[in-house]
PDB file of C-alpha atoms in Angstrom:
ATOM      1  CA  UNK A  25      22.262  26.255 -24.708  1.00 50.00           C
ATOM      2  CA  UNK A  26      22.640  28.498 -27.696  1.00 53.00           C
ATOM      3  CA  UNK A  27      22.217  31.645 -25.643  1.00 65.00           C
ATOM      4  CA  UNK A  28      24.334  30.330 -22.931  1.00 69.00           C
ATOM      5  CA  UNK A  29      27.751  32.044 -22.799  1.00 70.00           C
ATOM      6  CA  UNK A  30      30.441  29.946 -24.328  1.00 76.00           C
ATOM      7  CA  UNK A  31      32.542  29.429 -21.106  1.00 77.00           C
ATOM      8  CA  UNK A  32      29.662  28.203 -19.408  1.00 75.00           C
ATOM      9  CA  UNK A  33      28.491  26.118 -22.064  1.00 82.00           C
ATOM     10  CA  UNK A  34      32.173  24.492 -22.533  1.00 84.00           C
ATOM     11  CA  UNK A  35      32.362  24.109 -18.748  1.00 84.00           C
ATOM     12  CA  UNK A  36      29.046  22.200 -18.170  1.00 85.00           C
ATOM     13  CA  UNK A  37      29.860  19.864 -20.660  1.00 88.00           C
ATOM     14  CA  UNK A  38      32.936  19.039 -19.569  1.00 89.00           C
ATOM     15  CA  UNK A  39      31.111  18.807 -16.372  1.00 87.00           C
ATOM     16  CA  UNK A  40      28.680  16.214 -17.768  1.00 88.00           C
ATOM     17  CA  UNK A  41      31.055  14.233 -19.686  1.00 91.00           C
ATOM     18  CA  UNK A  42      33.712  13.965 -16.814  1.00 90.00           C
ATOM     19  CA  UNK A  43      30.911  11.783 -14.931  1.00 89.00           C
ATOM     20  CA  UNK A  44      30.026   9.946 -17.656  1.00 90.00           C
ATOM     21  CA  UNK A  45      33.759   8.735 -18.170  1.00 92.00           C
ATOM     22  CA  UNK A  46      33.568   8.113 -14.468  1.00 90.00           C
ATOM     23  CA  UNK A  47      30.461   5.930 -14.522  1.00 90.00           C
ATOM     24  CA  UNK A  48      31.441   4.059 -17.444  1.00 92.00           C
ATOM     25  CA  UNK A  49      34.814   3.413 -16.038  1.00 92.00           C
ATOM     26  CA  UNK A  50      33.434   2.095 -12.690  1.00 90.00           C
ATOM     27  CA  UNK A  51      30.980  -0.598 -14.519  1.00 91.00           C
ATOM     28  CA  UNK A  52      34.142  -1.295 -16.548  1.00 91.00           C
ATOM     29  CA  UNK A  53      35.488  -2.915 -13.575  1.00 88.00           C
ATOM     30  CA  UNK A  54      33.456  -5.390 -12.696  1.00 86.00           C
ATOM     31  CA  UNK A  55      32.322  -6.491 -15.577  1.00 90.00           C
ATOM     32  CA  UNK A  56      33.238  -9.427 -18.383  1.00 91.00           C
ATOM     33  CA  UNK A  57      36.233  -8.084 -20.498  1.00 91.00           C
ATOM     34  CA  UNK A  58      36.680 -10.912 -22.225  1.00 88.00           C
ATOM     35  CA  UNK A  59      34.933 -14.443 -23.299  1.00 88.00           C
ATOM     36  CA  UNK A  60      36.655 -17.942 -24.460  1.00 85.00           C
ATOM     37  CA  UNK A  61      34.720 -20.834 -25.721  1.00 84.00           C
ATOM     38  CA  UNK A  62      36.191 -23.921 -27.580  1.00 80.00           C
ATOM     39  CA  UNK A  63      35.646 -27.719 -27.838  1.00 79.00           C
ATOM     40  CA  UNK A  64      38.729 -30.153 -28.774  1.00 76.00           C
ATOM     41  CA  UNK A  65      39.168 -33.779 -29.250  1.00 75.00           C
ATOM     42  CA  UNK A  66      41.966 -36.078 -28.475  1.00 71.00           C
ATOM     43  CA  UNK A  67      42.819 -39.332 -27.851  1.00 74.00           C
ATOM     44  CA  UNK A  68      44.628 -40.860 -24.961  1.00 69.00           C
ATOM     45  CA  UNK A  69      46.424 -44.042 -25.369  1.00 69.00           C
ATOM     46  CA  UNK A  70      46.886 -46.401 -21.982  1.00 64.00           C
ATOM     47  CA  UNK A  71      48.171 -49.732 -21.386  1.00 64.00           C
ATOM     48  CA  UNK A  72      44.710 -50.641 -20.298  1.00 65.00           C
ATOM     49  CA  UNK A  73      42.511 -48.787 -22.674  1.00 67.00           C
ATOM     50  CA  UNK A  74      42.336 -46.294 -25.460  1.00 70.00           C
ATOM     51  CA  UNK A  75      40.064 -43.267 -24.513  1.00 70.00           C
ATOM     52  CA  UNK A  76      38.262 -40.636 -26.811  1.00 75.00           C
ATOM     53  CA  UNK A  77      38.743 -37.191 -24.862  1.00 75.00           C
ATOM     54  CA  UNK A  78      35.962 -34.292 -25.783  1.00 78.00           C
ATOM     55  CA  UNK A  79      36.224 -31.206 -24.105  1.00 79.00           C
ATOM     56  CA  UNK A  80      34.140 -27.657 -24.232  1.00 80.00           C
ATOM     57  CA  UNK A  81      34.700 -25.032 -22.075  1.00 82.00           C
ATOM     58  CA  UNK A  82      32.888 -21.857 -21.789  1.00 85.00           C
ATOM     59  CA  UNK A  83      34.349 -19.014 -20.143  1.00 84.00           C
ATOM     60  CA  UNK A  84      33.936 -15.152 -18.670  1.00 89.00           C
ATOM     61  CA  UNK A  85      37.194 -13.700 -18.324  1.00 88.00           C
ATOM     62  CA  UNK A  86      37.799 -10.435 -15.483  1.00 90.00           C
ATOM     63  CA  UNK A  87      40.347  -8.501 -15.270  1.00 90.00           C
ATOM     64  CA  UNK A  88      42.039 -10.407 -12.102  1.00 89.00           C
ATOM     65  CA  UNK A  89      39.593 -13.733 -12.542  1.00 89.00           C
ATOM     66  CA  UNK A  90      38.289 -16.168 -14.520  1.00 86.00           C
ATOM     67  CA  UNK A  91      34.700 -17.809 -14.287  1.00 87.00           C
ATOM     68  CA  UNK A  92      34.780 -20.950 -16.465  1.00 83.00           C
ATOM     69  CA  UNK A  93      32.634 -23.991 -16.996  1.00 84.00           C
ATOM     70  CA  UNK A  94      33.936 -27.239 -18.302  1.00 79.00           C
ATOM     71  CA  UNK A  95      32.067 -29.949 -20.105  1.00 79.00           C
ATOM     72  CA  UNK A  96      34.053 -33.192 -20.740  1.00 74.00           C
ATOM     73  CA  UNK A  97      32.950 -36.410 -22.514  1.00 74.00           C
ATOM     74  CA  UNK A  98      35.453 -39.338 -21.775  1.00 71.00           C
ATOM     75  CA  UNK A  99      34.534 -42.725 -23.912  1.00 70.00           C
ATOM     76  CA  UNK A 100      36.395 -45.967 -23.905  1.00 69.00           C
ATOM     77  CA  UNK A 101      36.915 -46.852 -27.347  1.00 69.00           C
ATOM     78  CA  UNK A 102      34.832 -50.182 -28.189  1.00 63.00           C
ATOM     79  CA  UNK A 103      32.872 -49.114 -25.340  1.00 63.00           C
ATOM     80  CA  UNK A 104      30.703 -46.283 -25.892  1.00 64.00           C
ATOM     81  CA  UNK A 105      28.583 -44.230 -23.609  1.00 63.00           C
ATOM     82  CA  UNK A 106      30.117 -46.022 -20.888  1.00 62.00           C
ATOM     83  CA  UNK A 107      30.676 -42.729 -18.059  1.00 65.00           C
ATOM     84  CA  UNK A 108      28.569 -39.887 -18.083  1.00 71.00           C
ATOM     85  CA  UNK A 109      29.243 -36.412 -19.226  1.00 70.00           C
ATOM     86  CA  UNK A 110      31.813 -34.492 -16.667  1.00 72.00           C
ATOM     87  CA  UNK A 111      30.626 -30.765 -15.712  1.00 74.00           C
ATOM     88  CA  UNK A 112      32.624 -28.466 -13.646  1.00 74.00           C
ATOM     89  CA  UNK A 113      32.644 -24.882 -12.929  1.00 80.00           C
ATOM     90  CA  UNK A 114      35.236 -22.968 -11.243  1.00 80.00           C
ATOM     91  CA  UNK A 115      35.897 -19.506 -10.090  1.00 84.00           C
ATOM     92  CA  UNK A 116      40.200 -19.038  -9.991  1.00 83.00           C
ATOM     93  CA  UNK A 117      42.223 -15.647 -10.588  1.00 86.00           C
ATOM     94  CA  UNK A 118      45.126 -16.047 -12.736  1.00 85.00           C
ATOM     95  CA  UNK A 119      47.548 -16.153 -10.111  1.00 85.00           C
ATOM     96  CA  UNK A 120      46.123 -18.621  -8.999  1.00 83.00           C
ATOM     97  CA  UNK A 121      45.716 -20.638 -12.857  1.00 81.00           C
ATOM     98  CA  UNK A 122      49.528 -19.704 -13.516  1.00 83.00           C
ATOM     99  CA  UNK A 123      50.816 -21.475 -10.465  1.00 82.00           C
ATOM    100  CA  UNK A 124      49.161 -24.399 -10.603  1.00 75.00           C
ATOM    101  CA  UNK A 125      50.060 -24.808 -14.361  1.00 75.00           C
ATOM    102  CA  UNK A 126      53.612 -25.242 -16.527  1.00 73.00           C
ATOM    103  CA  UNK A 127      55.136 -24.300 -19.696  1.00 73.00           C
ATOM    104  CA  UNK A 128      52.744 -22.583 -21.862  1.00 74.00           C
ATOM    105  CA  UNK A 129      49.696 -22.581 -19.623  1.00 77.00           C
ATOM    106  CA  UNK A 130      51.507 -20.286 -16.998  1.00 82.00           C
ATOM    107  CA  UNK A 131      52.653 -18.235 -19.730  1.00 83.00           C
ATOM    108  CA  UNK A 132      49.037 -17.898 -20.260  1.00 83.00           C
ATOM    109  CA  UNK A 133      47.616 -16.799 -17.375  1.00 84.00           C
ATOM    110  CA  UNK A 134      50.785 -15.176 -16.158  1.00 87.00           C
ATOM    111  CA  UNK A 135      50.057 -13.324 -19.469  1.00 86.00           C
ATOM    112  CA  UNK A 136      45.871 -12.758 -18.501  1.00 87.00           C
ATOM    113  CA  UNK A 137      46.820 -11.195 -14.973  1.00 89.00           C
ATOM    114  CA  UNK A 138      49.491  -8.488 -16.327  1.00 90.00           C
ATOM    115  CA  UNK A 139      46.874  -7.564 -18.501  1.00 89.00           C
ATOM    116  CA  UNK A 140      44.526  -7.006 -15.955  1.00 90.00           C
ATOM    117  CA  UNK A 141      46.482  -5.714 -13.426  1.00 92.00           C
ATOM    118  CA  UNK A 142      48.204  -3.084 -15.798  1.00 93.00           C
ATOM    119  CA  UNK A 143      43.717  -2.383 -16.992  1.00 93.00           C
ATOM    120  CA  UNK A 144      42.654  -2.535 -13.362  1.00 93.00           C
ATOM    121  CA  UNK A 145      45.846   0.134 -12.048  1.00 93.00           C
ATOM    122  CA  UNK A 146      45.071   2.395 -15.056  1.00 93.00           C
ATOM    123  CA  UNK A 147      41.044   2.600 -14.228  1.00 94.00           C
ATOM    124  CA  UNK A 148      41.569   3.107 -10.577  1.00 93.00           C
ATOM    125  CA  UNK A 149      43.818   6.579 -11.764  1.00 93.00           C
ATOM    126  CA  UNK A 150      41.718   7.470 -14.687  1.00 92.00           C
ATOM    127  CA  UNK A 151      38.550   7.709 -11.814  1.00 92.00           C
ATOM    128  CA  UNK A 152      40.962   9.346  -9.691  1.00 91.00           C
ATOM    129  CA  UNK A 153      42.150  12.074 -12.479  1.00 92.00           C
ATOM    130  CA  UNK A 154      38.775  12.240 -13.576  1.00 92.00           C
ATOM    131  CA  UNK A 155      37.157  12.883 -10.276  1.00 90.00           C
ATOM    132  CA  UNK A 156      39.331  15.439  -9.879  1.00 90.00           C
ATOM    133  CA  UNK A 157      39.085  16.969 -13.337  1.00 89.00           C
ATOM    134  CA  UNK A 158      35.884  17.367 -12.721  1.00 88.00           C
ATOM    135  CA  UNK A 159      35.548  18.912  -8.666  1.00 86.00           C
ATOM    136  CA  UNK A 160      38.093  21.668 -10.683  1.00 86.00           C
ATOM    137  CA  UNK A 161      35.872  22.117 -13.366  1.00 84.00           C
ATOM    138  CA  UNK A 162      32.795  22.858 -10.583  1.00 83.00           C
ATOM    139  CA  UNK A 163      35.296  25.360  -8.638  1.00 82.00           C
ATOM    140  CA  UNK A 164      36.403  26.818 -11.947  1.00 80.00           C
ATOM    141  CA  UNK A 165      32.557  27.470 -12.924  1.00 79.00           C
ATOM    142  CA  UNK A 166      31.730  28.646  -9.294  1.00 77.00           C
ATOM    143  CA  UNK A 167      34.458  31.175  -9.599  1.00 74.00           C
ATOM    144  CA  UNK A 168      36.052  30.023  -6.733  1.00 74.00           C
ATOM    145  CA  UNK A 169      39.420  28.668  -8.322  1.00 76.00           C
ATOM    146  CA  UNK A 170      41.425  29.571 -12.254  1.00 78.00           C
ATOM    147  CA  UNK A 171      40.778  27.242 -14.954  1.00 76.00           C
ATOM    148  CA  UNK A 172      44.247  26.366 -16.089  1.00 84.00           C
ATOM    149  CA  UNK A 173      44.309  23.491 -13.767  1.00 85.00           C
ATOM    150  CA  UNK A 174      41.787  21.458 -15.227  1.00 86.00           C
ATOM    151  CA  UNK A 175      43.391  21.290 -18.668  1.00 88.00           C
ATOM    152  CA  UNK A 176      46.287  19.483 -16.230  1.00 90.00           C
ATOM    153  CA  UNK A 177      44.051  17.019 -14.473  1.00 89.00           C
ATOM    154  CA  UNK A 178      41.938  16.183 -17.570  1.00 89.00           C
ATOM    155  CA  UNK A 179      44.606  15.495 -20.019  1.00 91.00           C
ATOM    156  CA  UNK A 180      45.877  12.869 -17.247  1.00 92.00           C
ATOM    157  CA  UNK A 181      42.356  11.532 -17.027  1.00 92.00           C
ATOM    158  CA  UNK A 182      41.513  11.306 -20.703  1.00 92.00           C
ATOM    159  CA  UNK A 183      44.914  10.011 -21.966  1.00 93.00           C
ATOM    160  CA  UNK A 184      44.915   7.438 -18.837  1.00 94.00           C
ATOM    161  CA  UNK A 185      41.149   6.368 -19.920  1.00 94.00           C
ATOM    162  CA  UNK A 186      41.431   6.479 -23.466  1.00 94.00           C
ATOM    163  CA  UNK A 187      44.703   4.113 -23.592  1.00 94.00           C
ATOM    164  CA  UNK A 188      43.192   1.383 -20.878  1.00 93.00           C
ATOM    165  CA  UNK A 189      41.464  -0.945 -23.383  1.00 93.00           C
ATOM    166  CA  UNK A 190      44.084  -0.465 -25.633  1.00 92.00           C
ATOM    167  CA  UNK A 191      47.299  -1.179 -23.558  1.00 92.00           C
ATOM    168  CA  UNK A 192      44.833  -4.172 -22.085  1.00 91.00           C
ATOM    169  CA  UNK A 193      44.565  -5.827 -26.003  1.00 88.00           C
ATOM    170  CA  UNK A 194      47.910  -5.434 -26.265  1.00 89.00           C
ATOM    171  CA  UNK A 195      48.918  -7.238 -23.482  1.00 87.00           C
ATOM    172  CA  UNK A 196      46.728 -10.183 -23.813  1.00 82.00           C
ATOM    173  CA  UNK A 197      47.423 -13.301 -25.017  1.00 80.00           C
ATOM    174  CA  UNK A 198      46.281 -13.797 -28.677  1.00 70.00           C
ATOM    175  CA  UNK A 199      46.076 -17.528 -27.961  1.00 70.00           C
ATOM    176  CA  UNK A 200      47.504 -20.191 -25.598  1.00 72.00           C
ATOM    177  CA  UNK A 201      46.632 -23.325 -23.745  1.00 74.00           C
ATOM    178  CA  UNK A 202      44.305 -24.096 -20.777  1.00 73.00           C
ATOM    179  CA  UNK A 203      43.922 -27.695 -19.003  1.00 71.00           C
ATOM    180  CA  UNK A 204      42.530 -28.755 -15.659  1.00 68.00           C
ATOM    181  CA  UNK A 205      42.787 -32.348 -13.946  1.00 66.00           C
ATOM    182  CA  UNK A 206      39.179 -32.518 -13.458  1.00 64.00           C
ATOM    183  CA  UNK A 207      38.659 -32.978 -17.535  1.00 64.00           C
ATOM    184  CA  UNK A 208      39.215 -36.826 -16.963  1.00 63.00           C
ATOM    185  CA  UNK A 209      36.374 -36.959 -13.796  1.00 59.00           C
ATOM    186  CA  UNK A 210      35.752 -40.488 -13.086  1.00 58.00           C
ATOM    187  CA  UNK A 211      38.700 -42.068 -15.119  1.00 58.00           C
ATOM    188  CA  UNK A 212      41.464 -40.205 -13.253  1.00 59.00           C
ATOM    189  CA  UNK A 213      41.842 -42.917 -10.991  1.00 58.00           C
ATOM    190  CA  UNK A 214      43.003 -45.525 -13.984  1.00 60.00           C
ATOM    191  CA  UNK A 215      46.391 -43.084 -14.420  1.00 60.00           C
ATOM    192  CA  UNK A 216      49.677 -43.245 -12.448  1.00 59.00           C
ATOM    193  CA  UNK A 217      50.256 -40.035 -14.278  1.00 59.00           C
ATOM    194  CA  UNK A 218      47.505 -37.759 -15.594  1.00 58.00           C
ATOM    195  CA  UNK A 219      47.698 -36.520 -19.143  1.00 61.00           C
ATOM    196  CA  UNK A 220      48.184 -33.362 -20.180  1.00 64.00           C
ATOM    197  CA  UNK A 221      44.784 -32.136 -22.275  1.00 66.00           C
ATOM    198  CA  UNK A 222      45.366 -29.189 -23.604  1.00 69.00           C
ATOM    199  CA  UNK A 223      43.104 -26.996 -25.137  1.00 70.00           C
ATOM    200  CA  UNK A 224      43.004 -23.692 -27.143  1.00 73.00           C
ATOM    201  CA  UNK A 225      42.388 -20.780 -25.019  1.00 73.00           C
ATOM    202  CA  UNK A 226      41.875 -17.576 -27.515  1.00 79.00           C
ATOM    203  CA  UNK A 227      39.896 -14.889 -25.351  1.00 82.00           C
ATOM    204  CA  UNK A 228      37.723 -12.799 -27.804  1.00 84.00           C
ATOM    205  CA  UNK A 229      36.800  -8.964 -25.847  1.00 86.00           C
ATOM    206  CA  UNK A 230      33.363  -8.342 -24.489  1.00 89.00           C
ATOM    207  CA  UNK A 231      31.194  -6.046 -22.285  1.00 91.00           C
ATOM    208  CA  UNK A 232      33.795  -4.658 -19.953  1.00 91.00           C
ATOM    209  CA  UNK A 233      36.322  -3.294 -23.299  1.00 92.00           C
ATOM    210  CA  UNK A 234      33.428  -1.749 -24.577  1.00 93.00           C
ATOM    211  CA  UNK A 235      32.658   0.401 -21.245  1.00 93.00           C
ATOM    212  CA  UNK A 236      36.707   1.272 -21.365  1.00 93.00           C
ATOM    213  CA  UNK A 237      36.309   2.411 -24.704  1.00 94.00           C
ATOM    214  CA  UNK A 238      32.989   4.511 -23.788  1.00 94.00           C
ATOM    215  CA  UNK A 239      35.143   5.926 -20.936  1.00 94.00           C
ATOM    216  CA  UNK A 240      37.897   6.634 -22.993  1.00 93.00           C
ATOM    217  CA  UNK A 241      36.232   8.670 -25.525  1.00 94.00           C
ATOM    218  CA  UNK A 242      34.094  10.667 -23.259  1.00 93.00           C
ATOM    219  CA  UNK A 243      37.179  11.195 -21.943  1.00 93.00           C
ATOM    220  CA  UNK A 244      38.511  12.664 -24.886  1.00 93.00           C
ATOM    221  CA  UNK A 245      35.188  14.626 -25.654  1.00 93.00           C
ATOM    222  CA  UNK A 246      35.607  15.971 -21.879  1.00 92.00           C
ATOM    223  CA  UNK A 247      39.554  17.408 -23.143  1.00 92.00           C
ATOM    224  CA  UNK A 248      38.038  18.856 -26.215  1.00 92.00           C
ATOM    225  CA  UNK A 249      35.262  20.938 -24.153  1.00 90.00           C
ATOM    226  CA  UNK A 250      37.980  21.904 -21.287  1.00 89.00           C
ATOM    227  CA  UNK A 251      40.153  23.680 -24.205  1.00 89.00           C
ATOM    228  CA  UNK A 252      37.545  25.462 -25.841  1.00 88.00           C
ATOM    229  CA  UNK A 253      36.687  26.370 -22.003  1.00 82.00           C
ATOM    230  CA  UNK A 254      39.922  27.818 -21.587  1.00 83.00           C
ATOM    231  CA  UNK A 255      40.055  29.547 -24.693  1.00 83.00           C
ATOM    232  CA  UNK A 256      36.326  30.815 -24.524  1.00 76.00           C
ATOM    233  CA  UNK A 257      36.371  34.544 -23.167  1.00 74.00           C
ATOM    234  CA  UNK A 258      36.651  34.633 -19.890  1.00 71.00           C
ATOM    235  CA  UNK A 259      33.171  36.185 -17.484  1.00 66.00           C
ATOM    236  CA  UNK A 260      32.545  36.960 -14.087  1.00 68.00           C
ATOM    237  CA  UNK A 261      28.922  35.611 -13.737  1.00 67.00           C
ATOM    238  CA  UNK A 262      28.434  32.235 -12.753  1.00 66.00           C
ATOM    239  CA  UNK A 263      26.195  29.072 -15.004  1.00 65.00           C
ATOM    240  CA  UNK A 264      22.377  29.387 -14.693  1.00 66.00           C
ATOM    241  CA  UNK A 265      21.963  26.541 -12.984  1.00 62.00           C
ATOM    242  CA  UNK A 266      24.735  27.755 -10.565  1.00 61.00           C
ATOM    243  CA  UNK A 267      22.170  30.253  -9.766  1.00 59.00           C
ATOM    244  CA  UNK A 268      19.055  29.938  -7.151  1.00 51.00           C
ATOM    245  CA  UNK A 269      15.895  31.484  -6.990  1.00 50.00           C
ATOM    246  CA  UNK A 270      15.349  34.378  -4.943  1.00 48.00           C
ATOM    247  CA  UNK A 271      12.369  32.187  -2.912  1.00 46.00           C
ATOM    248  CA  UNK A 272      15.141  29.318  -2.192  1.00 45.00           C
ATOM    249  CA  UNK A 273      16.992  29.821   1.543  1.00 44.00           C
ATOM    250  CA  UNK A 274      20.472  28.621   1.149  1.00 45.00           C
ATOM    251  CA  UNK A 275      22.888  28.015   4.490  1.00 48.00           C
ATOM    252  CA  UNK A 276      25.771  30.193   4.646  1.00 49.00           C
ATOM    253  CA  UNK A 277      28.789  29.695   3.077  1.00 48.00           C
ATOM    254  CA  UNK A 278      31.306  27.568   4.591  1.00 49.00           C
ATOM    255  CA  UNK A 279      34.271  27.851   2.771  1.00 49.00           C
ATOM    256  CA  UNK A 280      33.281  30.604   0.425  1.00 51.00           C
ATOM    257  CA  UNK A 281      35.263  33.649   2.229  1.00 53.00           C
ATOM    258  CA  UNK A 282      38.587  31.478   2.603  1.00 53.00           C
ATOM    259  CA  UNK A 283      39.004  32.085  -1.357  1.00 53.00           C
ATOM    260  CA  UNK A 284      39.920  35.375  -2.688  1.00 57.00           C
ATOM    261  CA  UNK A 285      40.207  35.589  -6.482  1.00 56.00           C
ATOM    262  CA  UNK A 286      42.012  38.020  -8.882  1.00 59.00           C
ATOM    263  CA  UNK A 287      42.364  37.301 -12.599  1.00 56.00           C
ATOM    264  CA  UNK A 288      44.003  33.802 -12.480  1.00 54.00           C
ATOM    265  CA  UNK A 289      45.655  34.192  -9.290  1.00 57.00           C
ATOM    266  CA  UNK A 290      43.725  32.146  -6.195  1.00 54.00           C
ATOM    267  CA  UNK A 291      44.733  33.889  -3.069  1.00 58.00           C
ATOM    268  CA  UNK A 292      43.767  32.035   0.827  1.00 54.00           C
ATOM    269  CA  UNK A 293      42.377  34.025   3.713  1.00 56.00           C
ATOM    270  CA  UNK A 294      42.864  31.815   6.767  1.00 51.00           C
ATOM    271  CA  UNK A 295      41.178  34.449   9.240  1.00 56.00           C
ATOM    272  CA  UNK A 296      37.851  33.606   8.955  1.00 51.00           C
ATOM    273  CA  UNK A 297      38.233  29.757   9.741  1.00 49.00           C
ATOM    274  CA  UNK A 298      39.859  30.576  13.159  1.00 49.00           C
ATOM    275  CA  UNK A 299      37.252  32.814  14.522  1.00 47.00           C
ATOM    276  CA  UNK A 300      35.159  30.116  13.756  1.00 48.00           C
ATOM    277  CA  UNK A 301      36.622  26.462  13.131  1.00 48.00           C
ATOM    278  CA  UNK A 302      33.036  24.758  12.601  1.00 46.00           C
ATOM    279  CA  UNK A 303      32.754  25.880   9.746  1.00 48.00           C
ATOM    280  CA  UNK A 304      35.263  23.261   8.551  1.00 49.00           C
ATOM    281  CA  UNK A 305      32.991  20.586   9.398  1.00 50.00           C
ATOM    282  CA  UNK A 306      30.369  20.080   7.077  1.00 53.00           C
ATOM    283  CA  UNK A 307      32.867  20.689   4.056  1.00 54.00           C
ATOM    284  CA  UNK A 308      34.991  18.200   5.055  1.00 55.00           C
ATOM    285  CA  UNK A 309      31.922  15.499   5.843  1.00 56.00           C
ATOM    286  CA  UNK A 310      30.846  16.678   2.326  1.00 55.00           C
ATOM    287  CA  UNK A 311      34.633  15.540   0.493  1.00 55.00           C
ATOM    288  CA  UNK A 312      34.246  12.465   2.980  1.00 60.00           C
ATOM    289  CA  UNK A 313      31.147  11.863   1.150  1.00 58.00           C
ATOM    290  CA  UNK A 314      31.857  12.838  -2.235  1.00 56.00           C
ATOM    291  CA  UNK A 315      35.182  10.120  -1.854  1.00 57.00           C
ATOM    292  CA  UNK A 316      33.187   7.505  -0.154  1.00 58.00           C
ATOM    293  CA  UNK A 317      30.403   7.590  -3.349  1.00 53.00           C
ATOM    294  CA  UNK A 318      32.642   7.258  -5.624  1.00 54.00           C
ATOM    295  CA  UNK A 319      34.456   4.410  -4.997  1.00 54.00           C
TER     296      UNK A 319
END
């Protein structure tokens, strides 16, 4: 794109890296931001019996759930191999986790769903902003609308995406305790009151803080390329690509003689949609559509 002009140049790849931050951020969502895996020992003393606990748990964290698999081992001492191995796995959100728990164990999850609710908020306005940043960025190109408004809308966007993973870290737990009733399987029964086993819950991050980051920084690259866009010099003619063939048979224009342009200033003509009020249609099935896709 070396003998591209520069506003054009700047402009597409803001263009280009403006859905890129969007993609990323929308896998970001739904995927793993976070995995925990531990095994602990203990040993619970009982009027009947004395019982070796061993405990490993393996788990995916979300941002609003947890998917978590529990292997326990429960031995009788002086009696060996006496129940099988315990294996559950569970699907809870921490809501759920914190209020079925006490002490330091709500703290934990209570901790694990700010986190992700605070991650999950920021995402859903970073796709918004960048969305946005980049249907200005197309008018802006088309020479339908000024550019100054897209250095508005993208510093939201890239600031918003670039500080997600961060403000995320920051906000979760660097360690803690997890338990669940179920560890004990067969022996429950043998307890008037069932022991606390607690074990260490450190979540280390995973696929879904890389894809934030990703976002984040194409985010940033986007910002970069919509300042020098702003500060290129500014051109009349439209990107190449912008541009059809003289064989190719477009419809005809919808919205394109409501906009009146001078200079910076963006100036509405209203007449033309009243002598004929179809022509609102198909733009606004196209935003419908646009909106709908992106989510």
């Amino acid at each position: 794109m070396s003998d591209v002009h520069p506003r054009h140049r700047y402009g597409t790849y803001a263009l280009i890296l403006a859905l890129l931050a969007l993609v990323f951020a929308g896998f970001s969502k739904g995927a793993v931001w976070a995995t925990v895996e531990d095994e602990s020992s203990s040993t619970i003393e009982d009027e009947f019996a004395d019982f070796d606990v061993n405990v490993s748990i393996e788990g995916d964290l979300h941002l609003r759930e947890m998917e978590i698999t529990i292997i326990s081992q429960i031995d009788v001492i002086g009696f060996p191999d006496a129940f099988e191995p315990t294996e559950l796995s569970e699907t809870e959100t921490y809501d759920e986790l914190a209020q079925n728990s006490e002490g330091n164990v709500s703290s934990t999850f209570e901790a694990m769903d700010t986190a992700g609710a605070v991650a999950e908020w920021m995402i859903w306005i970073g796709m918004g902003t960048v969305l946005i940043t980049a249907i200005l960025c197309l008018c802006s190109l088309a020479q339908v609308m000024p550019s100054r408004p897209t250095l508005l809308a993208g510093g939201i966007s890239s600031a918003v995406l670039f500080f997600t993973p961060i403000i995320w870290y920051f906000n979760l737990p660097s360690d803690g305790k997890y338990t669940n009733e179920s560890m004990l399987g067969d022996l429950a029964f043998f307890f008037e009151e069932l022991p606390e086993l607690l074990i260490n819950f450190e979540p280390v991050p995973s696929t879904g803080v890389i894809l934030s980051i990703l976002s984040g920084l194409c985010g940033v690259a986007m910002m970069v390329m919509i300042v020098l866009y702003n500060r290129a010099e500014s051109t009349e003619e439209k990107p190449g690509w912008m541009i059809t063939d003289d064989s190719t048979i477009l419809p005809t224009p919808t919205l394109l003689d409501v906009f009146s342009r001078d200079g910076d200033s963006v100036s509405l003509n209203y007449s033309a949609l009243k002598s004929q009020p179809k022509k609102l249609v198909l733009p606004v099935i196209q935003i419908i559509l646009i909106i709908f896709l992106s989510f």
